[in-house]
PDB file of C-alpha atoms and ligand atoms in Angstrom:
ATOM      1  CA  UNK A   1       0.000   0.000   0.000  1.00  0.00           C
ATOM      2  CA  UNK A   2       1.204   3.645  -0.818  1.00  0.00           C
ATOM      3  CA  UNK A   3       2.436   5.671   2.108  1.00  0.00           C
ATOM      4  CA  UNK A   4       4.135   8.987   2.467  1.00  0.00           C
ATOM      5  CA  UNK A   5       6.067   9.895   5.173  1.00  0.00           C
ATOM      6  CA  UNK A   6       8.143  12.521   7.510  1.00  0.00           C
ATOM      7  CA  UNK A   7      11.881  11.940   8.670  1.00  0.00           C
ATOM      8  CA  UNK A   8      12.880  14.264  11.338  1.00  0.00           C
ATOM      9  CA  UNK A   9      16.221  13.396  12.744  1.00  0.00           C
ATOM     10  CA  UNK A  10      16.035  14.138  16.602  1.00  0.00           C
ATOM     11  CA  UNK A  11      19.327  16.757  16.905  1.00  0.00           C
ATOM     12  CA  UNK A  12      16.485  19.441  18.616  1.00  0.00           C
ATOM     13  CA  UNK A  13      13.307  20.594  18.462  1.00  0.00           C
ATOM     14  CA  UNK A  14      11.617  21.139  15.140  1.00  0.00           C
ATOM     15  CA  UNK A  15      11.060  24.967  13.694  1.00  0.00           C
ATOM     16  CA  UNK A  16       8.142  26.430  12.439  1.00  0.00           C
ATOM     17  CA  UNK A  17       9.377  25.868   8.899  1.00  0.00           C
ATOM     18  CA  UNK A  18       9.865  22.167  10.192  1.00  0.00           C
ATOM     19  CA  UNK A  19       6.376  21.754  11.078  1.00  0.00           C
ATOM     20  CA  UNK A  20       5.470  23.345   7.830  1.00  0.00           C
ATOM     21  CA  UNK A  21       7.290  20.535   5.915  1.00  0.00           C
ATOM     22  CA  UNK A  22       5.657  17.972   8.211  1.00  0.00           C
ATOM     23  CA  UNK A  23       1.959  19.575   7.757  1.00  0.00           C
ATOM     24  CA  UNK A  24       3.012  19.833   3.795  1.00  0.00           C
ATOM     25  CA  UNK A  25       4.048  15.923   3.791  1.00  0.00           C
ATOM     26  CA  UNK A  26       1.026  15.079   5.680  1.00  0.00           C
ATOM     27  CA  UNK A  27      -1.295  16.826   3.210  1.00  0.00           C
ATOM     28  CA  UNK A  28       0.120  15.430   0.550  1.00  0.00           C
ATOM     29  CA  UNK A  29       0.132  11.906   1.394  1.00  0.00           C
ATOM     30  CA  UNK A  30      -3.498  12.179   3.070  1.00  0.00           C
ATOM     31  CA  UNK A  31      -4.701  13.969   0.165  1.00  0.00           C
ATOM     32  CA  UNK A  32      -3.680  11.391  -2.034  1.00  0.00           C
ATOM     33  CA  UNK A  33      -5.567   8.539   0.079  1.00  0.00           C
ATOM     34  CA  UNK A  34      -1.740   7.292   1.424  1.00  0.00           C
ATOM     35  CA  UNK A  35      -0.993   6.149   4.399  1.00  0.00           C
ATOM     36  CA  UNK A  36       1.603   8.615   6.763  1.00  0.00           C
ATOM     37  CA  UNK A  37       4.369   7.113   8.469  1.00  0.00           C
ATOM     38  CA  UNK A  38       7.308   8.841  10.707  1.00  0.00           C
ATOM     39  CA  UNK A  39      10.537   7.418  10.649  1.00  0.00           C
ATOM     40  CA  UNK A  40      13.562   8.748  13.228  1.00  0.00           C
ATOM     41  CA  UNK A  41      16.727   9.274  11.156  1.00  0.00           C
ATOM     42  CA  UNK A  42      18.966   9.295  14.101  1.00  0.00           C
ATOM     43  CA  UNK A  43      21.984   7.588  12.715  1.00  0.00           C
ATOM     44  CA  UNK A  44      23.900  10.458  14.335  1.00  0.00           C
ATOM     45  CA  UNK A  45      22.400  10.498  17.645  1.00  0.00           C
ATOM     46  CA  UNK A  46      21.486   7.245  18.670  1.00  0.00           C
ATOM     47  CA  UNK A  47      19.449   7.245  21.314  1.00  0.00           C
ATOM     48  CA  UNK A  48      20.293  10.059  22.758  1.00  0.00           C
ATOM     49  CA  UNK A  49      18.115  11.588  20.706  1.00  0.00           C
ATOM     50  CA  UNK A  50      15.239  10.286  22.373  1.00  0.00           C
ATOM     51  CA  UNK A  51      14.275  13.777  24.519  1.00  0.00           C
ATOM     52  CA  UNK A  52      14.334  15.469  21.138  1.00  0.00           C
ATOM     53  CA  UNK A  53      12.239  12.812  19.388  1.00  0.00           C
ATOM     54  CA  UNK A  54       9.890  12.631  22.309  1.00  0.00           C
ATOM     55  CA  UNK A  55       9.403  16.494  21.448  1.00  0.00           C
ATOM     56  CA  UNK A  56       9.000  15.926  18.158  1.00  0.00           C
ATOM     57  CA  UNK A  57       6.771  13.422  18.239  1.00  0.00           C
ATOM     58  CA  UNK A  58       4.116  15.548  20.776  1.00  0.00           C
ATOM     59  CA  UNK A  59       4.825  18.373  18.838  1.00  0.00           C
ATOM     60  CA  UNK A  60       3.213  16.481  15.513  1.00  0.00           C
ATOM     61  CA  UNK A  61       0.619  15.489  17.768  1.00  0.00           C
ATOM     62  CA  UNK A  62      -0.023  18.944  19.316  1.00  0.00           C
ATOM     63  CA  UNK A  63      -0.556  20.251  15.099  1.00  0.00           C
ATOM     64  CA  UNK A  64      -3.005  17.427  15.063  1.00  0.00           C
ATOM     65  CA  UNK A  65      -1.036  15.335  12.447  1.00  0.00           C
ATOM     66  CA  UNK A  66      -1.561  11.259  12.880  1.00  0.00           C
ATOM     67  CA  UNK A  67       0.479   8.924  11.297  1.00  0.00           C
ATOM     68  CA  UNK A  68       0.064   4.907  10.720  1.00  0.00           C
ATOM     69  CA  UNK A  69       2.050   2.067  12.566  1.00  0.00           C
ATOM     70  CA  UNK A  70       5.237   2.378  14.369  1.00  0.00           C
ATOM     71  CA  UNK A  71       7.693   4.790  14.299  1.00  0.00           C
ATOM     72  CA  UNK A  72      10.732   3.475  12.682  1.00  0.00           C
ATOM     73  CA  UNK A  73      13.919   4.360  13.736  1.00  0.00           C
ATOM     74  CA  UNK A  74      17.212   4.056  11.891  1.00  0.00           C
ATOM     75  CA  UNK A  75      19.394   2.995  14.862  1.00  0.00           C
ATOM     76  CA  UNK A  76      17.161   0.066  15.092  1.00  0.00           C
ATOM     77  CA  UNK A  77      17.957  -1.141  11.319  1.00  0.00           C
ATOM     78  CA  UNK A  78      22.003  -1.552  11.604  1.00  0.00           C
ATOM     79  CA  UNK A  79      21.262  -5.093  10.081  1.00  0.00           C
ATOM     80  CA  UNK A  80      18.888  -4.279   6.930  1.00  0.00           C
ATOM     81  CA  UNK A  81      21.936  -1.775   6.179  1.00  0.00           C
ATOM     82  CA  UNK A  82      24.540  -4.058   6.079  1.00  0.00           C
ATOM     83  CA  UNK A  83      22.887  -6.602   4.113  1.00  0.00           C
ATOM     84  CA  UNK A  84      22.060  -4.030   1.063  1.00  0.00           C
ATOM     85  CA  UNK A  85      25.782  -2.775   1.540  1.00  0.00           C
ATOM     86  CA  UNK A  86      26.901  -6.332   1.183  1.00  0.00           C
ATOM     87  CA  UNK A  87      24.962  -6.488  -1.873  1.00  0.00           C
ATOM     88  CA  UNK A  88      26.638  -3.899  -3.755  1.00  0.00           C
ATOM     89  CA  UNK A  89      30.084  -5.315  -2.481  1.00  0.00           C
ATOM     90  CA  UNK A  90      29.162  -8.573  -3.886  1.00  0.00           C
ATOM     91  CA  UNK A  91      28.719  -6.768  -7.171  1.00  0.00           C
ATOM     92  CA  UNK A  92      31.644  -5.024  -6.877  1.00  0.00           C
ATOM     93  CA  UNK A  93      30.081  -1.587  -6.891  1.00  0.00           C
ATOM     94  CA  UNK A  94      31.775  -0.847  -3.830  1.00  0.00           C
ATOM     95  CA  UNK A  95      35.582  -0.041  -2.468  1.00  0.00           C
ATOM     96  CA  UNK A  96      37.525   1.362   0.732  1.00  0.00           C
ATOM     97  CA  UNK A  97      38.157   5.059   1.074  1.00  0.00           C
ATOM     98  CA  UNK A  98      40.899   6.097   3.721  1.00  0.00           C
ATOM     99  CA  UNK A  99      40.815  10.019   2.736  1.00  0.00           C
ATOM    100  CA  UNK A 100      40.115  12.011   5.737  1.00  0.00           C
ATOM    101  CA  UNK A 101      37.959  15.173   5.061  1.00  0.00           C
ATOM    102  CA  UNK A 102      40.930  17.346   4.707  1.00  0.00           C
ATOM    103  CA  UNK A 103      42.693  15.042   1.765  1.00  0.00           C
ATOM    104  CA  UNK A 104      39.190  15.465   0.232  1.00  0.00           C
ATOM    105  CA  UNK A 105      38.710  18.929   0.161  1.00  0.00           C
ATOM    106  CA  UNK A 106      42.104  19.699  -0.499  1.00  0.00           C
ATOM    107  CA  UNK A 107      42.571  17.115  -3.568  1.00  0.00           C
ATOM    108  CA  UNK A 108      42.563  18.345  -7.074  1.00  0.00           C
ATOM    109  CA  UNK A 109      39.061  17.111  -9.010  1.00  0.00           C
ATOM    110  CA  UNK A 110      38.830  16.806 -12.848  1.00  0.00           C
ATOM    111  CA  UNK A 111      37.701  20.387 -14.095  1.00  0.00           C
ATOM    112  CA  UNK A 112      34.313  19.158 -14.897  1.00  0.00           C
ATOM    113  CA  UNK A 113      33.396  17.824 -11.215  1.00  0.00           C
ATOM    114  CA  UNK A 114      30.937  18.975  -9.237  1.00  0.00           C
ATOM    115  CA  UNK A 115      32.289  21.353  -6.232  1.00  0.00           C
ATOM    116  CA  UNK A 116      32.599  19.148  -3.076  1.00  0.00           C
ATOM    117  CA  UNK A 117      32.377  15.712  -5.180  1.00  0.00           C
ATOM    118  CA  UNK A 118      35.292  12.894  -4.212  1.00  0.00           C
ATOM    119  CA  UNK A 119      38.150  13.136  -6.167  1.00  0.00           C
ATOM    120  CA  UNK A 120      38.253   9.730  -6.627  1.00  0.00           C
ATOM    121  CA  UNK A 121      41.540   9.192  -4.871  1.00  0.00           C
ATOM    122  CA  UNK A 122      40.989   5.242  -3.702  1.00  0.00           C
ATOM    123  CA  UNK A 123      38.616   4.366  -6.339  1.00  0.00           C
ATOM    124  CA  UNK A 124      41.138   2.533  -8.277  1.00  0.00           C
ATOM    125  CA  UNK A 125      44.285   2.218  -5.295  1.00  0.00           C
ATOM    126  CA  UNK A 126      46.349  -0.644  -6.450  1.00  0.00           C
ATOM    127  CA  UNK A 127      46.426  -3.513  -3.894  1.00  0.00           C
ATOM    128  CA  UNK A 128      49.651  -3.091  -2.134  1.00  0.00           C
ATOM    129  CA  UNK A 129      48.567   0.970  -1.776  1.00  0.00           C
ATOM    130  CA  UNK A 130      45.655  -0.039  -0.252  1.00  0.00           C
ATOM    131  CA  UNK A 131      46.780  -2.797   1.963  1.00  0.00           C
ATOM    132  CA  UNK A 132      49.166   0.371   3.550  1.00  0.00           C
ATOM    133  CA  UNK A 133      46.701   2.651   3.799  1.00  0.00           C
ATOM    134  CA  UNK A 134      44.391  -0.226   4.973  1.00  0.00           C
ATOM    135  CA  UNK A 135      46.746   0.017   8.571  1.00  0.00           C
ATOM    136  CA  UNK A 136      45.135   3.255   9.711  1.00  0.00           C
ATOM    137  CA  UNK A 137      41.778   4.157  10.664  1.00  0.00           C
ATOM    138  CA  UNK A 138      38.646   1.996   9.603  1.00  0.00           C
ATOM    139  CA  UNK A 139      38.207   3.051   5.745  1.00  0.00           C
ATOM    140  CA  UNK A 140      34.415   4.288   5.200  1.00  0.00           C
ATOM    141  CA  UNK A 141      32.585   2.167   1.980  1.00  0.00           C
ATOM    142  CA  UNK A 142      32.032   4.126  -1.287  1.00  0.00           C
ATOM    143  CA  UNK A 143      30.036   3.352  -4.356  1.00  0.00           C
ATOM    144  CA  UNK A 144      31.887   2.436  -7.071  1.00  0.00           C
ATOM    145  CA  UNK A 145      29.145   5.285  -9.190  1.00  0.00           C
ATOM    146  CA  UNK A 146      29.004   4.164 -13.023  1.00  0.00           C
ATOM    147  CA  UNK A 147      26.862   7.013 -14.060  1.00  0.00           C
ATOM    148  CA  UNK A 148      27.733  10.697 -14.031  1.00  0.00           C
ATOM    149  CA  UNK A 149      23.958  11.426 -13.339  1.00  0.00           C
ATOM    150  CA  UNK A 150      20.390  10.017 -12.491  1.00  0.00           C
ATOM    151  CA  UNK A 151      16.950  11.623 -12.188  1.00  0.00           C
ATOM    152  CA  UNK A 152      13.917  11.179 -10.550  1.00  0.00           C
ATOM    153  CA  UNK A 153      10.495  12.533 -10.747  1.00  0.00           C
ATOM    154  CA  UNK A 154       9.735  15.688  -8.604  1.00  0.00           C
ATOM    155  CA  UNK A 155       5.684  16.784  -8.702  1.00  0.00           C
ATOM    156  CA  UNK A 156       6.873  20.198  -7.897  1.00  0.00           C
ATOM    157  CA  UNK A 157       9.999  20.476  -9.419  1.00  0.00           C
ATOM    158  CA  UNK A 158      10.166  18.573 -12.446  1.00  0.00           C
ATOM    159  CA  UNK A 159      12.510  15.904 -13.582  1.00  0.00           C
ATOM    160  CA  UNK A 160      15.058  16.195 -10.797  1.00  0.00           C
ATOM    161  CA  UNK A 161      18.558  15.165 -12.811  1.00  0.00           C
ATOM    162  CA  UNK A 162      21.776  15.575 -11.085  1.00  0.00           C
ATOM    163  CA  UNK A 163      25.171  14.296 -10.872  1.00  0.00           C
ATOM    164  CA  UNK A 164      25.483  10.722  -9.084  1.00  0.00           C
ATOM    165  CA  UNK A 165      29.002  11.127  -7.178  1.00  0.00           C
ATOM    166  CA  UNK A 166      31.026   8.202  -5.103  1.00  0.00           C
ATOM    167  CA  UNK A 167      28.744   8.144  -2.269  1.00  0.00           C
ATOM    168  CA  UNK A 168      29.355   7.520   1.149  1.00  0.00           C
ATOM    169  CA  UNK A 169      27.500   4.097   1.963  1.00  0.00           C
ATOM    170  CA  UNK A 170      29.168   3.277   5.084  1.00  0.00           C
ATOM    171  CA  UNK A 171      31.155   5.308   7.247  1.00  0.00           C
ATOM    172  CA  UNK A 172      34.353   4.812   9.241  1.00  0.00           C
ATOM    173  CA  UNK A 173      32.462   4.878  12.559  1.00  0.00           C
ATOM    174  CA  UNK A 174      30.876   1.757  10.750  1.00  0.00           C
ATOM    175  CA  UNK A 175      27.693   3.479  10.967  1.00  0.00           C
ATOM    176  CA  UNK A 176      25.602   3.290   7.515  1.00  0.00           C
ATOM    177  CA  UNK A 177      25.802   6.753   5.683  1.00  0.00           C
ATOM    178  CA  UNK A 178      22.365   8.730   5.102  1.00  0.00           C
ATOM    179  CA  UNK A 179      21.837   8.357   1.473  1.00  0.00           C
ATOM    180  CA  UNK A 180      21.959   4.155   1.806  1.00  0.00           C
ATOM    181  CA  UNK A 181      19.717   4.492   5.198  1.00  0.00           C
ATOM    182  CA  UNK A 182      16.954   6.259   3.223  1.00  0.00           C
ATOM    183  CA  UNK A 183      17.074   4.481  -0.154  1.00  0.00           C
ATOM    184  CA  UNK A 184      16.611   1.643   1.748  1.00  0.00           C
ATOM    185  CA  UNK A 185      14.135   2.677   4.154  1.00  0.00           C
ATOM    186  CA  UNK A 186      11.689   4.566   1.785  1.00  0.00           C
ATOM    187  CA  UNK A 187      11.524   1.169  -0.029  1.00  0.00           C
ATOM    188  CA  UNK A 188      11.156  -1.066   2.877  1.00  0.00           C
ATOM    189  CA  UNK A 189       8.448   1.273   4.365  1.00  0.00           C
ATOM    190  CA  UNK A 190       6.394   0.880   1.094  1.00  0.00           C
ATOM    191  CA  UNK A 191       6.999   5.005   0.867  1.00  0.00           C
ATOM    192  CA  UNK A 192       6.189   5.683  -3.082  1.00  0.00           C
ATOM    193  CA  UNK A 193       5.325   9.757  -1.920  1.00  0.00           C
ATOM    194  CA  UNK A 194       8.947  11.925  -0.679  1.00  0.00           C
ATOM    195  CA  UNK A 195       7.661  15.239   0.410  1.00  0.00           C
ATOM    196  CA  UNK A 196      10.432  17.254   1.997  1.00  0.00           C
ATOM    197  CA  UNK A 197      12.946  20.287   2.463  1.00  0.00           C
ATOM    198  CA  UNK A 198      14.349  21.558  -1.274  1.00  0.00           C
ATOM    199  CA  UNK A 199      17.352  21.632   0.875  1.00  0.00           C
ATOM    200  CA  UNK A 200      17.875  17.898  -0.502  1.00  0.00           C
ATOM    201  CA  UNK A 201      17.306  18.127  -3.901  1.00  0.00           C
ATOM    202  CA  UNK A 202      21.061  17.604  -4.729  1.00  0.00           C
ATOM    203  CA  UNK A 203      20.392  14.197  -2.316  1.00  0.00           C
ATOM    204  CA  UNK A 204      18.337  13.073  -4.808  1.00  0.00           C
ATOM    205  CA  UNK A 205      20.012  11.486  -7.945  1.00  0.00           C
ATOM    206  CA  UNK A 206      22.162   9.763  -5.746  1.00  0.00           C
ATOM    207  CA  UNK A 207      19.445   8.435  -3.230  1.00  0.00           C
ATOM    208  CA  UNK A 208      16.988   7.085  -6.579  1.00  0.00           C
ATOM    209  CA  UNK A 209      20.191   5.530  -8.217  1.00  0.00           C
ATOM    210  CA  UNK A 210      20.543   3.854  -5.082  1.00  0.00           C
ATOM    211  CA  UNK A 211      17.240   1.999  -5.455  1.00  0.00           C
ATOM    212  CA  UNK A 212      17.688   1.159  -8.659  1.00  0.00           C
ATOM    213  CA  UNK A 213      21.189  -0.453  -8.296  1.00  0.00           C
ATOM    214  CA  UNK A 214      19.080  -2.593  -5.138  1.00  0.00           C
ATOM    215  CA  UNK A 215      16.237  -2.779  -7.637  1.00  0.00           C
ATOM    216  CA  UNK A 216      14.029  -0.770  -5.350  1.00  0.00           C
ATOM    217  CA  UNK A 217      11.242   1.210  -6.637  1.00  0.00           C
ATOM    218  CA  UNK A 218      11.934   4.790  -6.865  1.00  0.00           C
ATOM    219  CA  UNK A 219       9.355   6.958  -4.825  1.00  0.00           C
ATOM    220  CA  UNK A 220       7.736  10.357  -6.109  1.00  0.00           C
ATOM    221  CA  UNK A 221       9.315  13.218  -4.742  1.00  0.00           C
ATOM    222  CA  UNK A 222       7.854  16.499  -3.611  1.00  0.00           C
ATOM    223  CA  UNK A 223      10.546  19.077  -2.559  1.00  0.00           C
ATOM    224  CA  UNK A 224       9.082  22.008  -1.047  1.00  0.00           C
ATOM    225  CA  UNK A 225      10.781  25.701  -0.418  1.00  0.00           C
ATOM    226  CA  UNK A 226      12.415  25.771   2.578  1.00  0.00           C
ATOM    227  CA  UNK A 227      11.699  28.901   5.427  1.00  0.00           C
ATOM    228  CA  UNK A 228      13.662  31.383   5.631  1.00  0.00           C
ATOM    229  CA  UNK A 229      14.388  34.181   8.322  1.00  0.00           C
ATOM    230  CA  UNK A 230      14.153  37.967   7.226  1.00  0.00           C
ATOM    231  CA  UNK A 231      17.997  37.852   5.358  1.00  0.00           C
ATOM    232  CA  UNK A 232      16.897  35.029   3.466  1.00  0.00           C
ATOM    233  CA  UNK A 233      19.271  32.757   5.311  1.00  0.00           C
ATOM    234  CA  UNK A 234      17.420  29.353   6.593  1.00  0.00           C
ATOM    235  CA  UNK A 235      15.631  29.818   9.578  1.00  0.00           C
ATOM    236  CA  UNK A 236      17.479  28.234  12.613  1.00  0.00           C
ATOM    237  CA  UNK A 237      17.246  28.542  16.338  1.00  0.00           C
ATOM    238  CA  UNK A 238      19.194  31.515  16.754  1.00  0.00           C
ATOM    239  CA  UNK A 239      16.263  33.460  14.687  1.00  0.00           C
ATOM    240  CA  UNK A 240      14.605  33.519  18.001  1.00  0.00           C
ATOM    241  CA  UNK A 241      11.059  32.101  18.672  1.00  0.00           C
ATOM    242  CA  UNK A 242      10.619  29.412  15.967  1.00  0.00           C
ATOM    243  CA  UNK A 243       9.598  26.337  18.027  1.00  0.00           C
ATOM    244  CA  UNK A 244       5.456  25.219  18.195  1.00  0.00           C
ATOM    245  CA  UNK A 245       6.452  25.971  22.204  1.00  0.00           C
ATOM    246  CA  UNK A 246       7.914  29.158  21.476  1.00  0.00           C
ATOM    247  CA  UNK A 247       4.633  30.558  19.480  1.00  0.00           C
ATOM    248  CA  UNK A 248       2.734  28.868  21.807  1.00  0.00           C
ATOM    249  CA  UNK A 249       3.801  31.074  24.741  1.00  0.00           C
ATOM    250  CA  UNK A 250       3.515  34.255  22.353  1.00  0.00           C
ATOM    251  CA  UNK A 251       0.008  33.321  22.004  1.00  0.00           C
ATOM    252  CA  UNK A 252       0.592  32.452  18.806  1.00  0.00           C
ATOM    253  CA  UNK A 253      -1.406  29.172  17.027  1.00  0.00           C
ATOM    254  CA  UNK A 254       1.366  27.239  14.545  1.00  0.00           C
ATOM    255  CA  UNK A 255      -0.902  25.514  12.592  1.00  0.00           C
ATOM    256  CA  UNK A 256      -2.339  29.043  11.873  1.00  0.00           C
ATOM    257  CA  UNK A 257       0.857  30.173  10.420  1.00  0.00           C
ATOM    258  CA  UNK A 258       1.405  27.632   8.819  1.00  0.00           C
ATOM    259  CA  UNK A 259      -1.891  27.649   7.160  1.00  0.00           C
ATOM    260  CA  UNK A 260      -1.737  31.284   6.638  1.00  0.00           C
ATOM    261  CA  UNK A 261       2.038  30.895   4.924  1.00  0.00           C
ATOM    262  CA  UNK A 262       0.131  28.027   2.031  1.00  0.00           C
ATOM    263  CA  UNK A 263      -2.434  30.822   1.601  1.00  0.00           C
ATOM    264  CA  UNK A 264      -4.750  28.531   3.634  1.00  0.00           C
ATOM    265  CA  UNK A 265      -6.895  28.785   6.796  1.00  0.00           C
ATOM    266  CA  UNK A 266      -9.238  26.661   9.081  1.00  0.00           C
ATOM    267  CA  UNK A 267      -7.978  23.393  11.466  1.00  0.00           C
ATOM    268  CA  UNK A 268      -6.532  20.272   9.764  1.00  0.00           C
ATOM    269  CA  UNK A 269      -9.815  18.804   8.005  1.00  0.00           C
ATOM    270  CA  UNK A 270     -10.306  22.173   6.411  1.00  0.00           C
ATOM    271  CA  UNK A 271      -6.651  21.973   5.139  1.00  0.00           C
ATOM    272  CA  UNK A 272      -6.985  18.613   3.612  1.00  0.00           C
ATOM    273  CA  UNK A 273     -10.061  19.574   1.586  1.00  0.00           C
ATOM    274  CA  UNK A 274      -8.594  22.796   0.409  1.00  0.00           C
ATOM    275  CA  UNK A 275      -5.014  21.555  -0.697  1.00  0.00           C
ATOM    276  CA  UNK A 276      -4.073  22.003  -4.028  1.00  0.00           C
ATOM    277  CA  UNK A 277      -0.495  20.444  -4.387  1.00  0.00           C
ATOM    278  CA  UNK A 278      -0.533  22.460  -7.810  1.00  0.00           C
ATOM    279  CA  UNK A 279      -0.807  25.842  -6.068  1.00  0.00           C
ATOM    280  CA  UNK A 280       1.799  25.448  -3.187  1.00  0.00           C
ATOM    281  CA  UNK A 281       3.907  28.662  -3.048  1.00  0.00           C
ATOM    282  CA  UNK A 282       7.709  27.872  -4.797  1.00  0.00           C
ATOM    283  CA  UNK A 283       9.471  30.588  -3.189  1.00  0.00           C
ATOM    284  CA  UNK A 284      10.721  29.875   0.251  1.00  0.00           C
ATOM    285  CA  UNK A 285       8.558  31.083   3.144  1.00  0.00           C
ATOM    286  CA  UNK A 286       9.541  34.467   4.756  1.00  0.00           C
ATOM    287  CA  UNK A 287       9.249  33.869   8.894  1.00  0.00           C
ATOM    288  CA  UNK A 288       9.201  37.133  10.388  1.00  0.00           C
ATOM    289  CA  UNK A 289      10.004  36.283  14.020  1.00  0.00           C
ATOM    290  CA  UNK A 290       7.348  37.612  16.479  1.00  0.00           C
TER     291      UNK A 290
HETATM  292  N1  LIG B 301      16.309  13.539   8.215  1.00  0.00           N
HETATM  293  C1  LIG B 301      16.391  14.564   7.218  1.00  0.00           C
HETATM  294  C2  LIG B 301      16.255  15.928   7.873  1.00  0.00           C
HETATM  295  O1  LIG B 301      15.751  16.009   8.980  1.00  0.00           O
HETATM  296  C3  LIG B 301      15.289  14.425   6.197  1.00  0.00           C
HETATM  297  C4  LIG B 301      15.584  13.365   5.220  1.00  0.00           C
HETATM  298  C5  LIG B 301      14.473  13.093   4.237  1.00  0.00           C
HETATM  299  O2  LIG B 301      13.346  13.583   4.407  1.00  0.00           O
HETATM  300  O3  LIG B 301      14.741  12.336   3.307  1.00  0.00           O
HETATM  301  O4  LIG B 301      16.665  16.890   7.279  1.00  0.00           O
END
């Protein structure tokens, strides 16, 4: 069955723009008769992330979103990402990378790469290089990428093509990278609907050439603006009060705003009925903090 979904990763409390992508994934997955599910990306945090997924979670609740099932988490699923990563070894899509960040940045690319893309230093190490390098730190796991680009279907966006670099699949810590975790996950979860920040549009390519090299399907993406403080800069903590709680102790009703900011108004139910995917706003929203 088709299900859309939200994936908060629990390093704080969610922001009013947040919530907004939350509300926005939850519309669009209820509006399309899907089911909603919530999945934890706490790869970095573990659990202590719980207090700040506990947050998030009420939070959700408090904007009167529901979702179906359990909420997955990504610590939990150290096991379903090993397995696909042993795939792609198997194939041979996959080597050792011993660069630290620094080698990366500093290394020279080919003039056509894509700023911040991997040189491609240990892609091709010959055996005795790599069995010396191999005597350091735990190498992270790359893809062995045989296309320059993918694309995937955006409903707001377009066809979403982009360049398909080297990824990251597993990193030194041993901890599965991000783009593996959700390629993964969306597919295992039955998620056919993305709808998130168009702060990971350039995630894409990678993350749907993923599935298809683990013959997954590749979901529908949504990527909607991001908000944005009065500079035009993302909105972030230091912006001042941006959390539901925050607002809440201003008086102030989220949902409203976030209602108000879709050109919307009226509780959930009334948002459902009077969604129109087509006319959601493509320029990012402008939070003037109260
Ligand atoms: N966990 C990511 C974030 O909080 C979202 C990833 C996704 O929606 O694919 O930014």
């Amino acid at each position: 069955m088709s299900a859309g979904r939200f994936a908060p990763s629990p390093s704080g409390d969610l922001h009013i723009g947040n919530l907004r992508t939350a509300v926005l994934a939850w519309l669009f997955a209820r509006g399309t008769g899907r089911r909603f599910l919530l999945r934890v990306e706490d790869l970095d945090q573990g659990r202590s992330g719980a207090e700040a997924e506990a947050r998030q979670l009420q939070d959700l609740r408090e904007l009167g979103l529901d979702w179906d099932g359990e909420v997955v988490r990504q610590s939990d699923r150290a096991d379903t990402y090993a397995a696909a990563l042993e795939r792609l070894t198997e194939e041979g899509r996959t080597y050792p990378c011993f660069c630290s960040r620094r080698e990366i940045r500093e290394a020279t690319r080919a003039p056509h790469a894509p700023p911040g893309s991997y040189p491609g230093t240990c892609r091709d190490l010959d055996p005795a290089e790599r069995d010396r390098r191999a005597t350091g730190r735990p190498p992270a796991i790359r893809l062995r990428a045989e296309v320059d680009s993918w694309s995937a279907t955006d409903l707001v966006l377009g066809e979403l093509a982009g360049p398909v670099d080297d990824l990251v699949l597993r990193r030194g810590d041993g901890t599965a990278a991000y783009h593996l975790a959700v390629a993964v996950d969306d597919a295992d979860q039955g998620i056919d609907q993305v709808v998130r920040g168009d702060d990971l549009v350039g995630s894409t390519p990678g993350q749907a050439h993923l599935a298809h090299l683990l013959d997954l399907p590749a979901p529908t993406y949504a990527h909607v603006p991001l908000a944005v403080n009065v500079q035009g800069q993302r909105l972030a903590k230091r912006d001042g009060a941006v959390t539901a709680a925050d607002l809440r102790a201003l008086g102030l009703d989220p949902l409203a705003l976030i209602a108000a900011s879709l050109g919307l108004a009226g509780d959930l139910p009334r948002l459902l009925r009077d969604f129109d995917p087509a006319a959601l706003p493509r320029e990012p929203w402008v939070f003037r903090t109260p």
